[in-house]
C-alpha positions as protocol buffer text, in pm:
chain_id: "A"
residue {
  index: 1
  type: MET
  ca { x: 10030 y: 9836 z: 10647 }
}
residue {
  index: 2
  type: THR
  ca { x: 10336 y: 9619 z: 10641 }
}
residue {
  index: 3
  type: GLU
  ca { x: 10403 y: 9387 z: 10931 }
}
residue {
  index: 4
  type: GLN
  ca { x: 10709 y: 9594 z: 11023 }
}
residue {
  index: 5
  type: GLN
  ca { x: 10504 y: 9907 z: 11080 }
}
residue {
  index: 6
  type: SER
  ca { x: 10272 y: 9996 z: 11367 }
}
residue {
  index: 7
  type: PRO
  ca { x: 9985 y: 10246 z: 11356 }
}
residue {
  index: 8
  type: PRO
  ca { x: 10045 y: 10567 z: 11553 }
}
residue {
  index: 9
  type: GLY
  ca { x: 9998 y: 10511 z: 11923 }
}
residue {
  index: 10
  type: GLU
  ca { x: 9999 y: 10130 z: 11927 }
}
residue {
  index: 11
  type: MET
  ca { x: 10356 y: 10079 z: 12049 }
}
residue {
  index: 12
  type: ALA
  ca { x: 10302 y: 10315 z: 12342 }
}
residue {
  index: 13
  type: ALA
  ca { x: 9950 y: 10199 z: 12434 }
}
residue {
  index: 14
  type: ALA
  ca { x: 10041 y: 10061 z: 12777 }
}
residue {
  index: 15
  type: GLU
  ca { x: 10253 y: 10362 z: 12867 }
}
residue {
  index: 16
  type: SER
  ca { x: 9979 y: 10604 z: 12758 }
}
residue {
  index: 17
  type: ALA
  ca { x: 9724 y: 10423 z: 12971 }
}
residue {
  index: 18
  type: GLU
  ca { x: 9944 y: 10460 z: 13277 }
}
residue {
  index: 19
  type: GLU
  ca { x: 10016 y: 10826 z: 13209 }
}
residue {
  index: 20
  type: THR
  ca { x: 9648 y: 10919 z: 13172 }
}
residue {
  index: 21
  type: GLY
  ca { x: 9542 y: 10712 z: 13470 }
}
residue {
  index: 22
  type: GLN
  ca { x: 9296 y: 10507 z: 13268 }
}
residue {
  index: 23
  type: SER
  ca { x: 9190 y: 10165 z: 13384 }
}
residue {
  index: 24
  type: PHE
  ca { x: 9086 y: 9883 z: 13154 }
}
residue {
  index: 25
  type: LYS
  ca { x: 8886 y: 9568 z: 13220 }
}
residue {
  index: 26
  type: VAL
  ca { x: 8710 y: 9330 z: 12982 }
}
residue {
  index: 27
  type: THR
  ca { x: 8559 y: 8984 z: 13042 }
}
residue {
  index: 28
  type: LEU
  ca { x: 8564 y: 8734 z: 12756 }
}
residue {
  index: 29
  type: TYR
  ca { x: 8316 y: 8445 z: 12748 }
}
residue {
  index: 30
  type: GLU
  ca { x: 8348 y: 8129 z: 12544 }
}
residue {
  index: 31
  type: MET
  ca { x: 7978 y: 8113 z: 12456 }
}
residue {
  index: 32
  type: GLU
  ca { x: 7712 y: 8362 z: 12351 }
}
residue {
  index: 33
  type: ASN
  ca { x: 7510 y: 8554 z: 12610 }
}
residue {
  index: 34
  type: PHE
  ca { x: 7794 y: 8549 z: 12867 }
}
residue {
  index: 35
  type: GLN
  ca { x: 7791 y: 8174 z: 12922 }
}
residue {
  index: 36
  type: GLY
  ca { x: 8064 y: 7914 z: 12953 }
}
residue {
  index: 37
  type: ARG
  ca { x: 8422 y: 7959 z: 13057 }
}
residue {
  index: 38
  type: LYS
  ca { x: 8545 y: 8315 z: 13095 }
}
residue {
  index: 39
  type: CYS
  ca { x: 8857 y: 8519 z: 13153 }
}
residue {
  index: 40
  type: GLU
  ca { x: 8915 y: 8876 z: 13269 }
}
residue {
  index: 41
  type: LEU
  ca { x: 9176 y: 9099 z: 13106 }
}
residue {
  index: 42
  type: THR
  ca { x: 9324 y: 9428 z: 13219 }
}
residue {
  index: 43
  type: HIS
  ca { x: 9613 y: 9432 z: 12970 }
}
residue {
  index: 44
  type: GLU
  ca { x: 9662 y: 9349 z: 12604 }
}
residue {
  index: 45
  type: SER
  ca { x: 9651 y: 8990 z: 12482 }
}
residue {
  index: 46
  type: PRO
  ca { x: 9803 y: 8909 z: 12142 }
}
residue {
  index: 47
  type: ASN
  ca { x: 9642 y: 8563 z: 12155 }
}
residue {
  index: 48
  type: VAL
  ca { x: 9327 y: 8521 z: 12364 }
}
residue {
  index: 49
  type: MET
  ca { x: 9331 y: 8147 z: 12294 }
}
residue {
  index: 50
  type: GLU
  ca { x: 9621 y: 8124 z: 12541 }
}
residue {
  index: 51
  type: LYS
  ca { x: 9375 y: 8224 z: 12812 }
}
residue {
  index: 52
  type: GLU
  ca { x: 9095 y: 8011 z: 12951 }
}
residue {
  index: 53
  type: VAL
  ca { x: 8868 y: 8040 z: 12648 }
}
residue {
  index: 54
  type: GLU
  ca { x: 8898 y: 7858 z: 12314 }
}
residue {
  index: 55
  type: LYS
  ca { x: 8669 y: 8105 z: 12137 }
}
residue {
  index: 56
  type: VAL
  ca { x: 8517 y: 8445 z: 12216 }
}
residue {
  index: 57
  type: GLY
  ca { x: 8141 y: 8409 z: 12193 }
}
residue {
  index: 58
  type: SER
  ca { x: 8049 y: 8721 z: 12394 }
}
residue {
  index: 59
  type: LEU
  ca { x: 8216 y: 8985 z: 12607 }
}
residue {
  index: 60
  type: GLN
  ca { x: 8155 y: 9260 z: 12860 }
}
residue {
  index: 61
  type: VAL
  ca { x: 8360 y: 9579 z: 12876 }
}
residue {
  index: 62
  type: GLU
  ca { x: 8360 y: 9716 z: 13231 }
}
residue {
  index: 63
  type: SER
  ca { x: 8610 y: 9991 z: 13156 }
}
residue {
  index: 64
  type: GLY
  ca { x: 8772 y: 10077 z: 12830 }
}
residue {
  index: 65
  type: PRO
  ca { x: 8765 y: 10131 z: 12542 }
}
residue {
  index: 66
  type: TRP
  ca { x: 8936 y: 9826 z: 12390 }
}
residue {
  index: 67
  type: LEU
  ca { x: 9032 y: 9733 z: 12036 }
}
residue {
  index: 68
  type: GLY
  ca { x: 8966 y: 9375 z: 11927 }
}
residue {
  index: 69
  type: PHE
  ca { x: 9118 y: 9206 z: 11622 }
}
residue {
  index: 70
  type: GLU
  ca { x: 9008 y: 8927 z: 11393 }
}
residue {
  index: 71
  type: ARG
  ca { x: 9347 y: 8755 z: 11403 }
}
residue {
  index: 72
  type: GLN
  ca { x: 9627 y: 8695 z: 11651 }
}
residue {
  index: 73
  type: ALA
  ca { x: 9900 y: 8955 z: 11706 }
}
residue {
  index: 74
  type: PHE
  ca { x: 9657 y: 9242 z: 11645 }
}
residue {
  index: 75
  type: GLY
  ca { x: 9593 y: 9164 z: 11280 }
}
residue {
  index: 76
  type: GLY
  ca { x: 9293 y: 9155 z: 11049 }
}
residue {
  index: 77
  type: GLU
  ca { x: 8961 y: 9332 z: 11092 }
}
residue {
  index: 78
  type: GLN
  ca { x: 8933 y: 9573 z: 11387 }
}
residue {
  index: 79
  type: PHE
  ca { x: 8650 y: 9598 z: 11640 }
}
residue {
  index: 80
  type: VAL
  ca { x: 8602 y: 9900 z: 11867 }
}
residue {
  index: 81
  type: LEU
  ca { x: 8474 y: 9783 z: 12207 }
}
residue {
  index: 82
  type: GLU
  ca { x: 8342 y: 10060 z: 12431 }
}
residue {
  index: 83
  type: LYS
  ca { x: 8183 y: 10020 z: 12774 }
}
residue {
  index: 84
  type: GLY
  ca { x: 7888 y: 9781 z: 12757 }
}
residue {
  index: 85
  type: ASP
  ca { x: 7770 y: 9426 z: 12685 }
}
residue {
  index: 86
  type: TYR
  ca { x: 7827 y: 9236 z: 12360 }
}
residue {
  index: 87
  type: PRO
  ca { x: 7612 y: 8918 z: 12373 }
}
residue {
  index: 88
  type: ARG
  ca { x: 7730 y: 8772 z: 12039 }
}
residue {
  index: 89
  type: TRP
  ca { x: 7986 y: 8840 z: 11768 }
}
residue {
  index: 90
  type: ASP
  ca { x: 7762 y: 9047 z: 11540 }
}
residue {
  index: 91
  type: SER
  ca { x: 7716 y: 9302 z: 11820 }
}
residue {
  index: 92
  type: TRP
  ca { x: 8080 y: 9409 z: 11782 }
}
residue {
  index: 93
  type: SER
  ca { x: 8133 y: 9342 z: 11409 }
}
residue {
  index: 94
  type: ASN
  ca { x: 7966 y: 9597 z: 11183 }
}
residue {
  index: 95
  type: SER
  ca { x: 8078 y: 9421 z: 10867 }
}
residue {
  index: 96
  type: HIS
  ca { x: 7946 y: 9075 z: 10968 }
}
residue {
  index: 97
  type: ARG
  ca { x: 8229 y: 8914 z: 10773 }
}
residue {
  index: 98
  type: SER
  ca { x: 8390 y: 8725 z: 11059 }
}
residue {
  index: 99
  type: ASP
  ca { x: 8291 y: 8588 z: 11399 }
}
residue {
  index: 100
  type: SER
  ca { x: 8654 y: 8557 z: 11510 }
}
residue {
  index: 101
  type: LEU
  ca { x: 8816 y: 8772 z: 11780 }
}
residue {
  index: 102
  type: MET
  ca { x: 9168 y: 8645 z: 11843 }
}
residue {
  index: 103
  type: SER
  ca { x: 9355 y: 8935 z: 12006 }
}
residue {
  index: 104
  type: ILE
  ca { x: 9267 y: 9248 z: 12200 }
}
residue {
  index: 105
  type: ARG
  ca { x: 9437 y: 9555 z: 12347 }
}
residue {
  index: 106
  type: PRO
  ca { x: 9339 y: 9864 z: 12549 }
}
residue {
  index: 107
  type: LEU
  ca { x: 9274 y: 10178 z: 12347 }
}
residue {
  index: 108
  type: PRO
  ca { x: 9404 y: 10472 z: 12554 }
}
residue {
  index: 109
  type: ILE
  ca { x: 9233 y: 10809 z: 12504 }
}
residue {
  index: 110
  type: ASP
  ca { x: 9476 y: 11089 z: 12587 }
}
residue {
  index: 111
  type: SER
  ca { x: 9259 y: 11397 z: 12531 }
}
residue {
  index: 112
  type: PRO
  ca { x: 8899 y: 11518 z: 12570 }
}
residue {
  index: 113
  type: ASP
  ca { x: 8937 y: 11713 z: 12244 }
}
residue {
  index: 114
  type: HIS
  ca { x: 8874 y: 11582 z: 11892 }
}
residue {
  index: 115
  type: LYS
  ca { x: 8998 y: 11715 z: 11560 }
}
residue {
  index: 116
  type: ILE
  ca { x: 9068 y: 11529 z: 11235 }
}
residue {
  index: 117
  type: HIS
  ca { x: 9154 y: 11618 z: 10874 }
}
residue {
  index: 118
  type: LEU
  ca { x: 9044 y: 11389 z: 10590 }
}
residue {
  index: 119
  type: PHE
  ca { x: 9209 y: 11411 z: 10247 }
}
residue {
  index: 120
  type: GLU
  ca { x: 9092 y: 11288 z: 9907 }
}
residue {
  index: 121
  type: ASN
  ca { x: 9437 y: 11177 z: 9790 }
}
residue {
  index: 122
  type: SER
  ca { x: 9735 y: 11007 z: 9950 }
}
residue {
  index: 123
  type: GLY
  ca { x: 10006 y: 11233 z: 10087 }
}
residue {
  index: 124
  type: TYR
  ca { x: 9743 y: 11483 z: 10210 }
}
residue {
  index: 125
  type: GLY
  ca { x: 9647 y: 11598 z: 9861 }
}
residue {
  index: 126
  type: GLY
  ca { x: 9318 y: 11684 z: 9693 }
}
residue {
  index: 127
  type: ARG
  ca { x: 9005 y: 11798 z: 9871 }
}
residue {
  index: 128
  type: LYS
  ca { x: 9020 y: 11831 z: 10250 }
}
residue {
  index: 129
  type: MET
  ca { x: 8754 y: 11800 z: 10520 }
}
residue {
  index: 130
  type: GLU
  ca { x: 8807 y: 11915 z: 10879 }
}
residue {
  index: 131
  type: ILE
  ca { x: 8593 y: 11769 z: 11158 }
}
residue {
  index: 132
  type: VAL
  ca { x: 8605 y: 11918 z: 11508 }
}
residue {
  index: 133
  type: GLU
  ca { x: 8411 y: 11779 z: 11808 }
}
residue {
  index: 134
  type: ASP
  ca { x: 8149 y: 11603 z: 11598 }
}
residue {
  index: 135
  type: ASP
  ca { x: 8043 y: 11263 z: 11467 }
}
residue {
  index: 136
  type: VAL
  ca { x: 7963 y: 11240 z: 11096 }
}
residue {
  index: 137
  type: PRO
  ca { x: 7730 y: 10954 z: 10993 }
}
residue {
  index: 138
  type: SER
  ca { x: 7764 y: 11046 z: 10624 }
}
residue {
  index: 139
  type: LEU
  ca { x: 8051 y: 11231 z: 10457 }
}
residue {
  index: 140
  type: TRP
  ca { x: 7830 y: 11268 z: 10149 }
}
residue {
  index: 141
  type: ALA
  ca { x: 7582 y: 11478 z: 10349 }
}
residue {
  index: 142
  type: HIS
  ca { x: 7864 y: 11726 z: 10416 }
}
residue {
  index: 143
  type: GLY
  ca { x: 7964 y: 11749 z: 10052 }
}
residue {
  index: 144
  type: PHE
  ca { x: 8266 y: 11520 z: 10076 }
}
residue {
  index: 145
  type: GLN
  ca { x: 8294 y: 11210 z: 9857 }
}
residue {
  index: 146
  type: ASP
  ca { x: 8363 y: 10865 z: 9996 }
}
residue {
  index: 147
  type: ARG
  ca { x: 8729 y: 10859 z: 9888 }
}
residue {
  index: 148
  type: VAL
  ca { x: 8957 y: 10916 z: 10189 }
}
residue {
  index: 149
  type: ALA
  ca { x: 9317 y: 10832 z: 10101 }
}
residue {
  index: 150
  type: SER
  ca { x: 9510 y: 11005 z: 10382 }
}
residue {
  index: 151
  type: VAL
  ca { x: 9432 y: 11139 z: 10729 }
}
residue {
  index: 152
  type: LYS
  ca { x: 9578 y: 11364 z: 10996 }
}
residue {
  index: 153
  type: VAL
  ca { x: 9446 y: 11311 z: 11349 }
}
residue {
  index: 154
  type: LEU
  ca { x: 9529 y: 11626 z: 11544 }
}
residue {
  index: 155
  type: ASP
  ca { x: 9336 y: 11544 z: 11864 }
}
residue {
  index: 156
  type: GLY
  ca { x: 9155 y: 11247 z: 12007 }
}
residue {
  index: 157
  type: THR
  ca { x: 9093 y: 10897 z: 11876 }
}
residue {
  index: 158
  type: TRP
  ca { x: 8853 y: 10830 z: 11589 }
}
residue {
  index: 159
  type: VAL
  ca { x: 8703 y: 10537 z: 11402 }
}
residue {
  index: 160
  type: GLY
  ca { x: 8621 y: 10545 z: 11032 }
}
residue {
  index: 161
  type: TYR
  ca { x: 8371 y: 10313 z: 10862 }
}
residue {
  index: 162
  type: GLU
  ca { x: 8339 y: 10186 z: 10505 }
}
residue {
  index: 163
  type: TYR
  ca { x: 7974 y: 10286 z: 10475 }
}
residue {
  index: 164
  type: PRO
  ca { x: 7737 y: 10559 z: 10599 }
}
residue {
  index: 165
  type: GLY
  ca { x: 7571 y: 10512 z: 10936 }
}
residue {
  index: 166
  type: TYR
  ca { x: 7882 y: 10362 z: 11098 }
}
residue {
  index: 167
  type: ARG
  ca { x: 7859 y: 10036 z: 10904 }
}
residue {
  index: 168
  type: GLY
  ca { x: 8115 y: 9810 z: 10742 }
}
residue {
  index: 169
  type: ARG
  ca { x: 8476 y: 9756 z: 10836 }
}
residue {
  index: 170
  type: GLN
  ca { x: 8611 y: 9973 z: 11116 }
}
residue {
  index: 171
  type: TYR
  ca { x: 8940 y: 10161 z: 11100 }
}
residue {
  index: 172
  type: VAL
  ca { x: 9076 y: 10308 z: 11423 }
}
residue {
  index: 173
  type: LEU
  ca { x: 9262 y: 10636 z: 11374 }
}
residue {
  index: 174
  type: GLU
  ca { x: 9476 y: 10731 z: 11673 }
}
residue {
  index: 175
  type: LYS
  ca { x: 9658 y: 11062 z: 11701 }
}
residue {
  index: 176
  type: GLY
  ca { x: 9914 y: 11094 z: 11425 }
}
residue {
  index: 177
  type: GLU
  ca { x: 9949 y: 11114 z: 11047 }
}
residue {
  index: 178
  type: TYR
  ca { x: 9850 y: 10853 z: 10789 }
}
residue {
  index: 179
  type: ARG
  ca { x: 9991 y: 10929 z: 10443 }
}
residue {
  index: 180
  type: HIS
  ca { x: 9824 y: 10630 z: 10276 }
}
residue {
  index: 181
  type: TRP
  ca { x: 9516 y: 10421 z: 10345 }
}
residue {
  index: 182
  type: ASN
  ca { x: 9719 y: 10104 z: 10398 }
}
residue {
  index: 183
  type: GLU
  ca { x: 9858 y: 10270 z: 10711 }
}
residue {
  index: 184
  type: TRP
  ca { x: 9520 y: 10217 z: 10876 }
}
residue {
  index: 185
  type: ASP
  ca { x: 9500 y: 9861 z: 10737 }
}
residue {
  index: 186
  type: ALA
  ca { x: 9253 y: 9937 z: 10458 }
}
residue {
  index: 187
  type: SER
  ca { x: 9266 y: 9771 z: 10117 }
}
residue {
  index: 188
  type: GLN
  ca { x: 9109 y: 10073 z: 9941 }
}
residue {
  index: 189
  type: PRO
  ca { x: 9057 y: 10446 z: 10020 }
}
residue {
  index: 190
  type: LEU
  ca { x: 8694 y: 10403 z: 10127 }
}
residue {
  index: 191
  type: ILE
  ca { x: 8557 y: 10580 z: 10436 }
}
residue {
  index: 192
  type: GLN
  ca { x: 8200 y: 10712 z: 10439 }
}
residue {
  index: 193
  type: SER
  ca { x: 8137 y: 10788 z: 10808 }
}
residue {
  index: 194
  type: VAL
  ca { x: 8353 y: 10877 z: 11110 }
}
residue {
  index: 195
  type: ARG
  ca { x: 8296 y: 10921 z: 11482 }
}
residue {
  index: 196
  type: ARG
  ca { x: 8487 y: 10999 z: 11800 }
}
residue {
  index: 197
  type: ILE
  ca { x: 8585 y: 10732 z: 12049 }
}
residue {
  index: 198
  type: ARG
  ca { x: 8525 y: 10847 z: 12405 }
}
residue {
  index: 199
  type: ASP
  ca { x: 8585 y: 10695 z: 12746 }
}
residue {
  index: 200
  type: GLN
  ca { x: 8484 y: 10737 z: 13110 }
}
residue {
  index: 201
  type: GLN
  ca { x: 8788 y: 10949 z: 13192 }
}
residue {
  index: 202
  type: TRP
  ca { x: 8670 y: 11244 z: 12983 }
}
residue {
  index: 203
  type: HIS
  ca { x: 8302 y: 11160 z: 12929 }
}
residue {
  index: 204
  type: GLN
  ca { x: 8094 y: 11017 z: 13210 }
}
residue {
  index: 205
  type: ARG
  ca { x: 7911 y: 10764 z: 12995 }
}
residue {
  index: 206
  type: GLY
  ca { x: 8211 y: 10689 z: 12779 }
}
residue {
  index: 207
  type: CYS
  ca { x: 8020 y: 10492 z: 12521 }
}
residue {
  index: 208
  type: PHE
  ca { x: 7892 y: 10515 z: 12164 }
}
residue {
  index: 209
  type: GLU
  ca { x: 7537 y: 10384 z: 12208 }
}
residue {
  index: 210
  type: GLY
  ca { x: 7311 y: 10649 z: 12351 }
}
residue {
  index: 211
  type: CYS
  ca { x: 7576 y: 10922 z: 12377 }
}
């Protein structure tokens, strides 16, 4: 994605949160295991270093979900942060490539429904896979190869992963159309597992672990 573009839903994140009545709260700690200086956020922060912490060593999501980023201004690797405790960086990074979390924003969920179309080629060409109200830990197990070059999100908010079992880099897919993989900030058309992102508004537990 070029710096001039924004993924579907990002520019209207604050407005969507207000319209759906969602509340967001996350506490960032400078050290692991919720130690050291801390700061509480209820709105997006393009540079968490401007707050009271010099580094994010752990965090607690009281209400969310949130989307964290490796770099300032919502750039770099993405980290989905649902309700729960994250005692150290590798509890939110499935790729284990970076321990940096430099910016963060709320991730509004505007519907209890989930429906997504995955396409083999860019521009919605080639083989197609439709997923409705389900999490898929392996696209291969459903007869779909790992190449996902374009996506249409019809309902809900999803996250795709590089590897089976929800591992590797995370790519958040909000409602909208993505004609090319660089529109979800990927460097190659590689997605091998996908799941729904849910919150407390529509689902009581509102979390990935244990749902």
